[in-house]
Amino acid sequence: MPHSILFVCLGNICRSPMAEGAMRWVSEQRGTDIIADSAGTGSWHVGDPPDRRAQAAALANGVDISGQQARQISVRDFDRFDQIVAMDRSVLRDIDALRPEMASGALSLFLDHVAGREGQDVADPYYGEEDGFALAWADVMAGAEALLDRLERR
Ligand code: 4NP
């Protein structure tokens, strides 16, 4: 069975869609079969495509995320995915509170997988300038590479 990974942020229009796109790209480059998806804790943007600035940052690096559609996390996701990865610490707290006690999926903070970045957030670029999206892209690529390294070692 391929690993299945769900990336989670607040709106599911900036960071987690970028993480999903980065993870698909990295796994494709490596020839590793995985299932990647993303969701938000909030419902404001359900059905929306990724923020145009997130799309542009991904596309500048050769990754097209325009086909994604925002959705809200549901309790069933905790059994559907073997890895549930929060983009920041407040999202991690929120999804930990939603997580059913018997859920099988492992919950983690995205940058905990990156040596030297433990405990850090992927900064929310939504209310900031364009360069926040380039920074977020660099973070999600580093996280995707490191997470896949970890999963492949198992
Ligand atoms: P994301 O960014 O969590 O990385 O998708 C945000 C997008 C929208 C909102 C907050 C964060 N919002 O409040 O609408």
PDB file of C-alpha atoms and ligand atoms in Angstrom:
ATOM      1  CA  MET A   1       0.000   0.000   0.000  1.00  0.00           C
ATOM      2  CA  PRO A   2       1.330   3.463  -0.818  1.00  0.00           C
ATOM      3  CA  HIS A   3       1.649   5.934   2.038  1.00  0.00           C
ATOM      4  CA  SER A   4      -1.247   8.355   2.225  1.00  0.00           C
ATOM      5  CA  ILE A   5      -0.559  11.860   3.470  1.00  0.00           C
ATOM      6  CA  LEU A   6      -2.985  14.663   4.287  1.00  0.00           C
ATOM      7  CA  PHE A   7      -1.581  18.188   4.678  1.00  0.00           C
ATOM      8  CA  VAL A   8      -3.663  20.557   6.785  1.00  0.00           C
ATOM      9  CA  CYS A   9      -3.656  24.339   7.187  1.00  0.00           C
ATOM     10  CA  LEU A  10      -6.325  26.896   8.030  1.00  0.00           C
ATOM     11  CA  GLY A  11      -7.932  27.803   4.726  1.00  0.00           C
ATOM     12  CA  ASN A  12      -6.650  25.050   2.379  1.00  0.00           C
ATOM     13  CA  ILE A  13      -5.902  27.701  -0.240  1.00  0.00           C
ATOM     14  CA  CYS A  14      -2.249  28.578   0.502  1.00  0.00           C
ATOM     15  CA  ARG A  15       0.108  26.380   2.502  1.00  0.00           C
ATOM     16  CA  SER A  16      -1.448  22.901   2.406  1.00  0.00           C
ATOM     17  CA  PRO A  17      -2.211  22.995  -1.342  1.00  0.00           C
ATOM     18  CA  MET A  18       1.426  24.005  -1.906  1.00  0.00           C
ATOM     19  CA  ALA A  19       2.552  21.133   0.338  1.00  0.00           C
ATOM     20  CA  GLU A  20       0.322  18.699  -1.561  1.00  0.00           C
ATOM     21  CA  GLY A  21       1.746  19.933  -4.872  1.00  0.00           C
ATOM     22  CA  ALA A  22       5.330  19.741  -3.604  1.00  0.00           C
ATOM     23  CA  MET A  23       4.803  16.225  -2.243  1.00  0.00           C
ATOM     24  CA  ARG A  24       3.288  14.993  -5.509  1.00  0.00           C
ATOM     25  CA  TRP A  25       6.163  16.540  -7.448  1.00  0.00           C
ATOM     26  CA  VAL A  26       8.931  15.145  -5.210  1.00  0.00           C
ATOM     27  CA  SER A  27       7.403  11.651  -5.148  1.00  0.00           C
ATOM     28  CA  GLU A  28       6.996  11.689  -8.920  1.00  0.00           C
ATOM     29  CA  GLN A  29      10.659  12.667  -9.330  1.00  0.00           C
ATOM     30  CA  ARG A  30      11.659   9.769  -7.078  1.00  0.00           C
ATOM     31  CA  GLY A  31       9.277   7.306  -8.663  1.00  0.00           C
ATOM     32  CA  THR A  32       7.632   6.714  -5.272  1.00  0.00           C
ATOM     33  CA  ASP A  33       3.937   5.903  -5.220  1.00  0.00           C
ATOM     34  CA  ILE A  34       2.099   7.973  -2.609  1.00  0.00           C
ATOM     35  CA  ILE A  35      -1.364   9.431  -2.090  1.00  0.00           C
ATOM     36  CA  ALA A  36      -1.340  13.138  -1.194  1.00  0.00           C
ATOM     37  CA  ASP A  37      -4.267  15.375  -0.339  1.00  0.00           C
ATOM     38  CA  SER A  38      -4.880  18.553   1.642  1.00  0.00           C
ATOM     39  CA  ALA A  39      -7.609  20.130   3.744  1.00  0.00           C
ATOM     40  CA  GLY A  40      -8.284  23.139   5.957  1.00  0.00           C
ATOM     41  CA  THR A  41      -9.570  23.405   9.506  1.00  0.00           C
ATOM     42  CA  GLY A  42     -11.798  26.296   8.401  1.00  0.00           C
ATOM     43  CA  SER A  43     -14.667  26.275   5.934  1.00  0.00           C
ATOM     44  CA  TRP A  44     -14.394  29.807   4.484  1.00  0.00           C
ATOM     45  CA  HIS A  45     -12.825  28.730   1.189  1.00  0.00           C
ATOM     46  CA  VAL A  46     -14.447  25.336   0.577  1.00  0.00           C
ATOM     47  CA  GLY A  47     -14.649  24.703  -3.178  1.00  0.00           C
ATOM     48  CA  ASP A  48     -12.143  27.434  -4.050  1.00  0.00           C
ATOM     49  CA  PRO A  49      -8.975  26.861  -6.076  1.00  0.00           C
ATOM     50  CA  PRO A  50      -5.646  27.705  -4.378  1.00  0.00           C
ATOM     51  CA  ASP A  51      -4.919  31.429  -3.864  1.00  0.00           C
ATOM     52  CA  ARG A  52      -3.555  32.849  -7.140  1.00  0.00           C
ATOM     53  CA  ARG A  53      -0.302  33.804  -5.344  1.00  0.00           C
ATOM     54  CA  ALA A  54       0.150  30.203  -4.161  1.00  0.00           C
ATOM     55  CA  GLN A  55      -0.540  28.973  -7.691  1.00  0.00           C
ATOM     56  CA  ALA A  56       2.045  31.421  -9.048  1.00  0.00           C
ATOM     57  CA  ALA A  57       4.726  30.425  -6.519  1.00  0.00           C
ATOM     58  CA  ALA A  58       4.235  26.749  -7.355  1.00  0.00           C
ATOM     59  CA  LEU A  59       4.137  27.340 -11.098  1.00  0.00           C
ATOM     60  CA  ALA A  60       7.341  29.412 -10.896  1.00  0.00           C
ATOM     61  CA  ASN A  61       8.899  26.125  -9.759  1.00  0.00           C
ATOM     62  CA  GLY A  62       7.238  24.032 -12.440  1.00  0.00           C
ATOM     63  CA  VAL A  63       4.352  22.696 -10.359  1.00  0.00           C
ATOM     64  CA  ASP A  64       0.737  23.270 -11.417  1.00  0.00           C
ATOM     65  CA  ILE A  65      -1.653  23.270  -8.435  1.00  0.00           C
ATOM     66  CA  SER A  66      -4.505  25.051 -10.222  1.00  0.00           C
ATOM     67  CA  GLY A  67      -6.735  21.956 -10.288  1.00  0.00           C
ATOM     68  CA  GLN A  68      -7.025  21.661  -6.516  1.00  0.00           C
ATOM     69  CA  GLN A  69     -10.233  22.515  -4.648  1.00  0.00           C
ATOM     70  CA  ALA A  70     -10.350  23.522  -0.986  1.00  0.00           C
ATOM     71  CA  ARG A  71     -12.168  21.273   1.472  1.00  0.00           C
ATOM     72  CA  GLN A  72     -12.547  21.082   5.228  1.00  0.00           C
ATOM     73  CA  ILE A  73     -10.972  18.281   7.270  1.00  0.00           C
ATOM     74  CA  SER A  74     -13.396  15.655   8.555  1.00  0.00           C
ATOM     75  CA  VAL A  75     -13.025  13.084  11.335  1.00  0.00           C
ATOM     76  CA  ARG A  76     -12.970  10.305   8.736  1.00  0.00           C
ATOM     77  CA  ASP A  77      -9.683  11.703   7.423  1.00  0.00           C
ATOM     78  CA  PHE A  78      -7.964  10.395  10.568  1.00  0.00           C
ATOM     79  CA  ASP A  79      -8.559   6.828   9.391  1.00  0.00           C
ATOM     80  CA  ARG A  80      -8.235   7.456   5.669  1.00  0.00           C
ATOM     81  CA  PHE A  81      -4.676   8.803   5.833  1.00  0.00           C
ATOM     82  CA  ASP A  82      -1.711   7.226   7.573  1.00  0.00           C
ATOM     83  CA  GLN A  83       0.013  10.600   7.953  1.00  0.00           C
ATOM     84  CA  ILE A  84      -1.774  13.812   8.898  1.00  0.00           C
ATOM     85  CA  VAL A  85       0.584  16.743   8.752  1.00  0.00           C
ATOM     86  CA  ALA A  86      -0.173  20.191  10.192  1.00  0.00           C
ATOM     87  CA  MET A  87       1.421  23.245   8.620  1.00  0.00           C
ATOM     88  CA  ASP A  88       1.665  25.143  11.913  1.00  0.00           C
ATOM     89  CA  ARG A  89       1.359  24.603  15.647  1.00  0.00           C
ATOM     90  CA  SER A  90      -2.083  26.132  16.038  1.00  0.00           C
ATOM     91  CA  VAL A  91      -3.447  23.874  13.292  1.00  0.00           C
ATOM     92  CA  LEU A  92      -1.738  20.928  15.018  1.00  0.00           C
ATOM     93  CA  ARG A  93      -3.540  21.776  18.280  1.00  0.00           C
ATOM     94  CA  ASP A  94      -6.857  22.150  16.488  1.00  0.00           C
ATOM     95  CA  ILE A  95      -6.637  18.844  14.652  1.00  0.00           C
ATOM     96  CA  ASP A  96      -5.347  17.061  17.738  1.00  0.00           C
ATOM     97  CA  ALA A  97      -8.586  18.149  19.422  1.00  0.00           C
ATOM     98  CA  LEU A  98     -10.634  16.765  16.498  1.00  0.00           C
ATOM     99  CA  ARG A  99      -8.745  13.472  16.332  1.00  0.00           C
ATOM    100  CA  PRO A 100     -10.850  10.485  17.441  1.00  0.00           C
ATOM    101  CA  GLU A 101      -9.144   8.494  20.208  1.00  0.00           C
ATOM    102  CA  MET A 102      -8.976   5.297  18.171  1.00  0.00           C
ATOM    103  CA  ALA A 103      -7.790   6.945  14.954  1.00  0.00           C
ATOM    104  CA  SER A 104      -4.993   5.099  13.167  1.00  0.00           C
ATOM    105  CA  GLY A 105      -3.328   8.001  11.351  1.00  0.00           C
ATOM    106  CA  ALA A 106      -0.147   9.582  12.754  1.00  0.00           C
ATOM    107  CA  LEU A 107      -0.324  13.286  13.482  1.00  0.00           C
ATOM    108  CA  SER A 108       2.739  15.515  13.078  1.00  0.00           C
ATOM    109  CA  LEU A 109       3.977  19.067  12.590  1.00  0.00           C
ATOM    110  CA  PHE A 110       5.293  19.438   9.039  1.00  0.00           C
ATOM    111  CA  LEU A 111       8.637  21.095   9.805  1.00  0.00           C
ATOM    112  CA  ASP A 112       9.354  18.590  12.626  1.00  0.00           C
ATOM    113  CA  HIS A 113      10.436  16.322   9.769  1.00  0.00           C
ATOM    114  CA  VAL A 114      13.153  18.776   8.681  1.00  0.00           C
ATOM    115  CA  ALA A 115      16.423  18.606  10.642  1.00  0.00           C
ATOM    116  CA  GLY A 116      17.048  21.938  12.336  1.00  0.00           C
ATOM    117  CA  ARG A 117      13.480  23.217  11.782  1.00  0.00           C
ATOM    118  CA  GLU A 118      11.751  21.245  14.543  1.00  0.00           C
ATOM    119  CA  GLY A 119       8.886  23.063  16.236  1.00  0.00           C
ATOM    120  CA  GLN A 120       8.649  25.720  13.519  1.00  0.00           C
ATOM    121  CA  ASP A 121       5.578  26.839  11.587  1.00  0.00           C
ATOM    122  CA  VAL A 122       5.238  27.284   7.855  1.00  0.00           C
ATOM    123  CA  ALA A 123       4.359  30.967   8.152  1.00  0.00           C
ATOM    124  CA  ASP A 124       0.888  31.841   6.885  1.00  0.00           C
ATOM    125  CA  PRO A 125       1.466  33.985   3.772  1.00  0.00           C
ATOM    126  CA  TYR A 126      -2.223  34.845   3.233  1.00  0.00           C
ATOM    127  CA  TYR A 127      -2.222  38.357   4.705  1.00  0.00           C
ATOM    128  CA  GLY A 128       1.357  39.214   3.724  1.00  0.00           C
ATOM    129  CA  GLU A 129       3.341  40.141   0.637  1.00  0.00           C
ATOM    130  CA  GLU A 130       4.117  38.050  -2.417  1.00  0.00           C
ATOM    131  CA  ASP A 131       7.544  36.997  -1.055  1.00  0.00           C
ATOM    132  CA  GLY A 132       5.809  35.086   1.741  1.00  0.00           C
ATOM    133  CA  PHE A 133       4.623  32.628  -0.884  1.00  0.00           C
ATOM    134  CA  ALA A 134       8.164  32.045  -2.203  1.00  0.00           C
ATOM    135  CA  LEU A 135       9.263  31.364   1.396  1.00  0.00           C
ATOM    136  CA  ALA A 136       6.337  29.024   1.931  1.00  0.00           C
ATOM    137  CA  TRP A 137       7.222  27.179  -1.278  1.00  0.00           C
ATOM    138  CA  ALA A 138      10.815  26.678  -0.068  1.00  0.00           C
ATOM    139  CA  ASP A 139       9.465  25.355   3.255  1.00  0.00           C
ATOM    140  CA  VAL A 140       7.026  22.917   1.669  1.00  0.00           C
ATOM    141  CA  MET A 141       9.709  21.550  -0.668  1.00  0.00           C
ATOM    142  CA  ALA A 142      12.092  21.009   2.268  1.00  0.00           C
ATOM    143  CA  GLY A 143       9.290  19.374   4.250  1.00  0.00           C
ATOM    144  CA  ALA A 144       8.168  17.157   1.380  1.00  0.00           C
ATOM    145  CA  GLU A 145      11.725  15.906   0.739  1.00  0.00           C
ATOM    146  CA  ALA A 146      12.304  15.208   4.441  1.00  0.00           C
ATOM    147  CA  LEU A 147       8.944  13.538   5.034  1.00  0.00           C
ATOM    148  CA  LEU A 148       9.408  11.285   2.026  1.00  0.00           C
ATOM    149  CA  ASP A 149      12.936  10.399   3.214  1.00  0.00           C
ATOM    150  CA  ARG A 150      11.406   9.352   6.510  1.00  0.00           C
ATOM    151  CA  LEU A 151       8.597   7.320   4.966  1.00  0.00           C
ATOM    152  CA  GLU A 152      10.967   5.565   2.553  1.00  0.00           C
ATOM    153  CA  ARG A 153      13.223   4.476   5.410  1.00  0.00           C
ATOM    154  CA  ARG A 154      10.381   2.572   7.026  1.00  0.00           C
TER     155      ARG A 154
HETATM  156  P1  4NP B   1      -3.771  28.879   4.489  1.00  0.00           P
HETATM  157  O1  4NP B   1      -3.913  30.478   4.509  1.00  0.00           O
HETATM  158  O2  4NP B   1      -4.217  28.413   5.863  1.00  0.00           O
HETATM  159  O3  4NP B   1      -2.313  28.656   4.262  1.00  0.00           O
HETATM  160  O4  4NP B   1      -4.647  28.391   3.376  1.00  0.00           O
HETATM  161  C1  4NP B   1      -5.096  31.112   4.865  1.00  0.00           C
HETATM  162  C2  4NP B   1      -6.089  31.302   3.926  1.00  0.00           C
HETATM  163  C3  4NP B   1      -7.262  31.948   4.264  1.00  0.00           C
HETATM  164  C4  4NP B   1      -7.441  32.391   5.560  1.00  0.00           C
HETATM  165  C5  4NP B   1      -6.449  32.202   6.514  1.00  0.00           C
HETATM  166  C6  4NP B   1      -5.276  31.556   6.156  1.00  0.00           C
HETATM  167  N1  4NP B   1      -8.637  33.080   5.914  1.00  0.00           N
HETATM  168  O5  4NP B   1      -8.744  33.523   7.064  1.00  0.00           O
HETATM  169  O6  4NP B   1      -9.543  33.219   5.066  1.00  0.00           O
END
